[in-house]
CSV table of C-alpha atoms and ligand atoms in Angstrom, one decimal:
chain,number,residue,atom,x,y,z
A,1,MET,CA,115.5,131.3,115.5
A,2,PRO,CA,115.2,128.1,113.5
A,3,ALA,CA,115.0,124.9,115.5
A,4,SER,CA,118.1,122.8,115.6
A,5,ASP,CA,116.9,120.2,113.1
A,6,PRO,CA,114.0,121.9,111.3
A,7,ALA,CA,111.8,120.1,108.6
A,8,ALA,CA,113.0,120.4,105.0
A,9,VAL,CA,109.8,122.3,104.1
A,10,GLY,CA,107.1,123.7,106.3
A,11,VAL,CA,104.0,125.3,104.9
A,12,ARG,CA,101.3,127.1,107.0
A,13,SER,CA,98.0,128.7,106.0
A,14,LEU,CA,99.4,129.1,102.5
A,15,ARG,CA,97.2,130.8,99.9
A,16,PHE,CA,98.4,131.7,96.4
A,17,ARG,CA,96.6,133.5,93.6
A,18,TRP,CA,98.0,135.0,90.5
A,19,ARG,CA,96.2,138.4,90.8
A,20,ALA,CA,94.4,139.9,93.8
A,21,ARG,CA,91.0,139.6,92.1
A,22,ASP,CA,91.5,136.0,91.0
A,23,PRO,CA,90.5,133.0,93.1
A,24,ASP,CA,93.2,131.0,95.0
A,25,VAL,CA,94.9,128.4,92.9
A,26,LEU,CA,96.5,127.0,96.0
A,27,ALA,CA,95.2,126.7,99.6
A,28,LEU,CA,97.2,124.5,101.9
A,29,ASP,CA,96.7,124.8,105.6
A,30,ARG,CA,99.6,122.7,106.6
A,31,LEU,CA,102.3,120.7,105.0
A,32,GLU,CA,105.5,119.4,106.7
A,33,ILE,CA,108.1,117.5,104.8
A,34,ALA,CA,110.8,115.8,106.9
A,35,ARG,CA,114.4,115.8,105.8
A,36,GLY,CA,115.3,112.9,103.6
A,37,GLN,CA,111.7,112.2,102.5
A,38,ARG,CA,110.9,111.4,98.9
A,39,VAL,CA,107.6,113.0,98.3
A,40,PHE,CA,105.4,112.5,95.2
A,41,LEU,CA,103.3,115.6,94.6
A,42,ALA,CA,100.2,114.5,92.7
A,43,GLY,CA,97.3,116.2,91.2
A,44,PRO,CA,95.7,116.8,87.8
A,45,SER,CA,96.9,119.4,85.5
A,46,GLY,CA,96.0,122.8,86.9
A,47,SER,CA,95.9,121.7,90.5
A,48,GLY,CA,98.8,123.9,91.5
A,49,LYS,CA,101.8,121.5,91.5
A,50,THR,CA,104.1,123.8,89.6
A,51,SER,CA,102.9,126.8,91.7
A,52,LEU,CA,103.7,124.9,94.9
A,53,LEU,CA,107.2,124.0,93.8
A,54,SER,CA,107.8,127.6,92.7
A,55,LEU,CA,106.6,128.8,96.1
A,56,VAL,CA,109.0,126.4,97.9
A,57,ALA,CA,111.8,127.6,95.6
A,58,GLY,CA,110.8,131.2,96.4
A,59,VAL,CA,110.3,131.9,92.7
A,60,LEU,CA,106.7,132.9,93.6
A,61,VAL,CA,105.7,134.7,96.8
A,62,PRO,CA,102.6,133.5,98.8
A,63,SER,CA,99.6,135.7,98.7
A,64,SER,CA,99.3,134.9,102.4
A,65,GLY,CA,100.7,132.4,104.9
A,66,THR,CA,104.3,131.1,105.2
A,67,VAL,CA,106.7,128.8,103.5
A,68,GLU,CA,109.8,127.7,105.4
A,69,VAL,CA,112.7,125.9,104.0
A,70,LEU,CA,115.1,124.3,106.4
A,71,GLY,CA,113.6,126.5,109.1
A,72,THR,CA,114.1,129.7,107.3
A,73,ALA,CA,110.9,131.6,106.3
A,74,LEU,CA,111.2,133.0,102.8
A,75,LYS,CA,109.6,136.3,103.8
A,76,THR,CA,112.3,137.0,106.4
A,77,LEU,CA,115.0,137.3,103.7
A,78,SER,CA,115.6,140.0,101.1
A,79,ALA,CA,115.4,138.9,97.4
A,80,ALA,CA,119.2,138.9,97.2
A,81,ARG,CA,119.6,136.8,100.3
A,82,TRP,CA,116.9,134.4,99.2
A,83,ASP,CA,118.6,133.9,95.9
A,84,ALA,CA,121.8,133.0,97.7
A,85,PHE,CA,119.9,130.7,100.1
A,86,ARG,CA,118.1,129.0,97.2
A,87,THR,CA,121.3,128.5,95.2
A,88,ARG,CA,122.9,126.9,98.2
A,89,HIS,CA,120.1,124.7,99.5
A,90,ILE,CA,117.8,123.9,96.6
A,91,GLY,CA,118.4,122.1,93.3
A,92,MET,CA,115.6,122.4,90.8
A,93,VAL,CA,114.6,120.5,87.6
A,94,PHE,CA,111.8,122.5,86.1
A,95,GLN,CA,109.9,121.7,83.0
A,96,MET,CA,111.9,124.0,80.8
A,97,PHE,CA,115.3,122.7,81.8
A,98,ASN,CA,116.8,126.2,81.7
A,99,LEU,CA,120.1,125.0,80.3
A,100,LEU,CA,122.3,127.6,78.7
A,101,PRO,CA,122.5,126.6,75.1
A,102,TYR,CA,126.0,127.9,74.4
A,103,LEU,CA,127.6,126.0,77.2
A,104,SER,CA,128.7,122.3,77.2
A,105,LEU,CA,127.2,119.6,79.4
A,106,LEU,CA,129.9,119.9,81.9
A,107,GLU,CA,129.7,123.7,82.1
A,108,ASN,CA,126.0,123.6,82.5
A,109,VAL,CA,126.3,121.2,85.5
A,110,LEU,CA,129.1,123.3,87.0
A,111,LEU,CA,127.0,126.5,86.7
A,112,ALA,CA,125.1,125.4,89.9
A,113,CYS,CA,128.4,125.7,91.9
A,114,ARG,CA,129.4,129.0,90.4
A,115,PHE,CA,127.1,131.1,92.5
A,116,SER,CA,127.5,129.1,95.8
A,117,GLU,CA,130.7,128.8,97.7
A,118,ALA,CA,129.2,126.0,99.8
A,119,ARG,CA,128.1,123.9,96.8
A,120,LEU,CA,131.4,124.4,95.2
A,121,ARG,CA,133.1,123.0,98.3
A,122,ARG,CA,130.8,120.1,98.6
A,123,ALA,CA,131.2,119.3,94.9
A,124,ALA,CA,134.9,118.7,95.5
A,125,PRO,CA,135.2,116.2,98.3
A,126,GLU,CA,138.6,114.7,99.2
A,127,GLY,CA,140.7,116.7,96.8
A,128,ARG,CA,138.7,115.9,93.7
A,129,SER,CA,137.7,118.7,91.4
A,130,PRO,CA,134.1,119.9,90.8
A,131,ALA,CA,134.6,118.9,87.2
A,132,GLU,CA,135.3,115.4,88.2
A,133,GLU,CA,132.2,115.4,90.4
A,134,ALA,CA,130.1,116.7,87.4
A,135,ARG,CA,131.5,113.9,85.3
A,136,ARG,CA,130.7,111.3,87.9
A,137,LEU,CA,127.1,112.6,88.2
A,138,LEU,CA,126.6,112.6,84.4
A,139,GLU,CA,128.0,109.1,84.1
A,140,SER,CA,125.8,107.9,87.0
A,141,LEU,CA,122.8,109.3,85.1
A,142,ASP,CA,123.9,107.3,82.0
A,143,LEU,CA,125.4,110.2,80.0
A,144,ASP,CA,128.9,110.0,78.6
A,145,PRO,CA,130.4,113.4,79.0
A,146,GLU,CA,133.4,112.5,77.0
A,147,ALA,CA,131.4,111.2,74.0
A,148,LEU,CA,129.2,114.3,74.2
A,149,ALA,CA,131.9,116.8,74.9
A,150,GLY,CA,131.9,119.7,72.6
A,151,ARG,CA,128.3,119.3,71.7
A,152,PRO,CA,126.2,122.3,72.7
A,153,VAL,CA,123.3,121.3,75.0
A,154,ALA,CA,120.8,122.6,72.5
A,155,ARG,CA,121.8,119.7,70.3
A,156,LEU,CA,121.1,117.0,72.9
A,157,SER,CA,117.9,115.0,73.0
A,158,ILE,CA,115.2,116.0,75.5
A,159,GLY,CA,116.1,113.0,77.6
A,160,GLN,CA,119.8,113.9,77.6
A,161,GLN,CA,118.9,117.5,78.5
A,162,ARG,CA,116.8,116.2,81.4
A,163,ARG,CA,119.8,114.3,82.7
A,164,VAL,CA,122.0,117.3,82.5
A,165,ALA,CA,119.4,119.3,84.4
A,166,VAL,CA,119.3,116.6,87.1
A,167,ALA,CA,123.1,116.5,87.4
A,168,ARG,CA,123.0,120.3,87.8
A,169,ALA,CA,120.4,120.1,90.5
A,170,LEU,CA,122.4,117.5,92.4
A,171,ILE,CA,125.9,118.8,92.2
A,172,GLY,CA,127.2,120.1,95.5
A,173,ARG,CA,124.5,118.2,97.4
A,174,PRO,CA,121.8,120.8,98.0
A,175,GLU,CA,119.5,119.5,100.8
A,176,ILE,CA,116.3,119.9,98.7
A,177,ILE,CA,115.6,118.7,95.2
A,178,LEU,CA,112.5,119.9,93.4
A,179,CYS,CA,111.5,118.1,90.1
A,180,ASP,CA,108.6,119.2,88.0
A,181,GLU,CA,107.1,116.5,85.8
A,182,PRO,CA,110.6,115.3,84.9
A,183,THR,CA,109.4,112.0,83.3
A,184,SER,CA,106.5,113.4,81.2
A,185,ALA,CA,108.1,112.5,77.9
A,186,LEU,CA,109.4,109.1,78.8
A,187,ASP,CA,107.9,105.7,78.2
A,188,ALA,CA,107.1,103.4,81.2
A,189,ASP,CA,110.5,101.5,81.3
A,190,ARG,CA,112.6,104.7,81.0
A,191,ARG,CA,110.4,106.4,83.5
A,192,ARG,CA,111.1,103.8,86.1
A,193,ALA,CA,114.9,103.7,85.2
A,194,PHE,CA,115.0,107.5,85.5
A,195,VAL,CA,113.3,107.5,88.9
A,196,ASP,CA,115.7,104.7,90.1
A,197,LEU,CA,118.7,106.8,89.1
A,198,LEU,CA,117.3,109.9,90.7
A,199,PHE,CA,116.6,108.1,93.9
A,200,ARG,CA,120.1,106.6,94.0
A,201,GLU,CA,121.7,110.0,93.8
A,202,VAL,CA,119.2,111.7,96.1
A,203,GLU,CA,119.9,109.1,98.7
A,204,ALA,CA,123.6,109.3,98.3
A,205,ALA,CA,123.3,113.0,99.0
A,206,GLY,CA,120.9,112.6,101.9
A,207,ALA,CA,118.6,115.0,100.1
A,208,THR,CA,114.8,115.6,100.4
A,209,LEU,CA,113.0,115.1,97.1
A,210,ILE,CA,109.7,116.7,96.0
A,211,PHE,CA,108.7,115.2,92.7
A,212,ALA,CA,105.6,116.6,90.9
A,213,SER,CA,103.7,114.5,88.4
A,214,HIS,CA,100.2,113.9,87.3
A,215,ASP,CA,101.1,110.3,86.5
A,216,LEU,CA,100.1,108.3,89.6
A,217,ARG,CA,101.8,105.1,88.4
A,218,LEU,CA,105.1,106.3,89.9
A,219,ALA,CA,103.6,107.2,93.3
A,220,PRO,CA,104.1,103.8,95.0
A,221,LEU,CA,107.9,104.2,94.6
A,222,PHE,CA,107.9,107.2,96.9
A,223,ASP,CA,107.9,107.5,100.7
A,224,ARG,CA,104.8,109.7,100.7
A,225,VAL,CA,102.2,111.0,98.4
A,226,VAL,CA,100.8,114.6,98.7
A,227,GLU,CA,97.8,115.1,96.5
A,228,LEU,CA,96.5,118.5,95.3
A,229,ARG,CA,93.0,118.7,94.0
A,230,GLU,CA,91.7,121.2,91.5
A,231,ALA,CA,91.1,124.5,93.2
A,232,SER,CA,93.5,123.1,95.7
A,233,VAL,CA,91.5,121.7,98.5
A,234,PRO,CA,94.2,119.2,99.6
A,235,ALA,CA,93.0,115.6,99.5
A,236,PRO,CA,93.7,113.3,102.4
A,237,GLU,CA,97.1,111.7,102.1
A,238,ARG,CA,97.4,108.4,100.4
A,239,SER,CA,99.6,105.8,101.9
A,240,PRO,CA,102.0,104.6,99.2
A,241,CYS,CA,102.0,100.8,98.9
A,242,ARG,CA,105.7,100.0,98.9
B,301,LIG,N1,101.6,132.6,84.8
B,301,LIG,C1,100.3,132.3,85.1
B,301,LIG,N2,99.4,133.3,85.2
B,301,LIG,C2,98.1,133.1,85.6
B,301,LIG,N3,97.6,131.8,85.9
B,301,LIG,C3,98.5,130.8,85.8
B,301,LIG,C4,99.9,131.0,85.5
B,301,LIG,N4,100.5,129.8,85.5
B,301,LIG,C5,99.6,128.9,85.9
B,301,LIG,N5,98.4,129.5,86.1
B,301,LIG,C6,97.1,128.9,86.6
B,301,LIG,O1,97.3,128.5,87.9
B,301,LIG,C7,96.7,127.2,88.2
B,301,LIG,C8,97.7,126.2,88.8
B,301,LIG,O2,98.7,126.0,87.7
B,301,LIG,P1,99.9,125.1,88.0
B,301,LIG,O3,100.6,125.4,89.3
B,301,LIG,O4,100.8,125.2,86.7
B,301,LIG,O5,99.3,123.6,88.1
B,301,LIG,P2,99.9,122.2,87.7
B,301,LIG,O6,101.4,122.3,87.7
B,301,LIG,O7,99.3,121.3,88.7
B,301,LIG,O8,99.4,121.9,86.3
B,301,LIG,C9,96.1,126.8,86.9
B,301,LIG,O9,94.7,127.2,86.9
B,301,LIG,C10,96.8,127.6,85.9
B,301,LIG,O10,96.0,127.8,84.7
B,302,LIG,MG1,102.8,121.9,86.3
């Protein structure tokens, strides 16, 4: 049975390799992320950041060891039940934003609620509609859904698509938000502004944030830095200077 208030993410003796005969790309003996923490996942390109986020999301399966999300071990659920669990509890912003090109901004955001009753309910607090909540999120991320209405997402800039992907990850307040290099194409000012917006919404939702980036300049903004090294011997944790 899960404990009454389990950690957001718990990792034990985790090893991951792409093929049985390949070396491990990730070896993490222990990682515990408390609820509400904002974690900066650092490490050079190839150190396993995307792999670790995918393992937490259950998109990849550990070669050995366990990954628990909110006290539920991934391997105890069938693929179908894990999909339902992930849709309900995890919002993801991956490098390819995975927006559906033929849907509008609003429809793309609302997609996250379509497969989860719980997120649909939480996206409509106090009699408001999920569409109103989607609009509020887009506006808080500095997008104007009215001005951009009718424009297919494929014709938005990368920065705009990124914001749509973030709104989709946040709607219905999933407990855990995973972001993979979401600021990689931004200049320094916009990077900071983007992180501020993200923090504001993550805090309002009481969510846990895991934010992977190779750009250490953002690290001091976070509660905690977890650094992966190449070949994934985890480095000692840095204390972020706040
Ligand atoms: N689909 C894949 N098949 C085989 N190896 C991969 C695949 N994706 C990534 N890798 C390798 O796994 C290692 C970790 O990659 P990744 O998790 O993407 O690191 P990061 O996100 O830190 O750049 C790298 O050596 C990378 O080349
Ligand atoms: Mg990566």
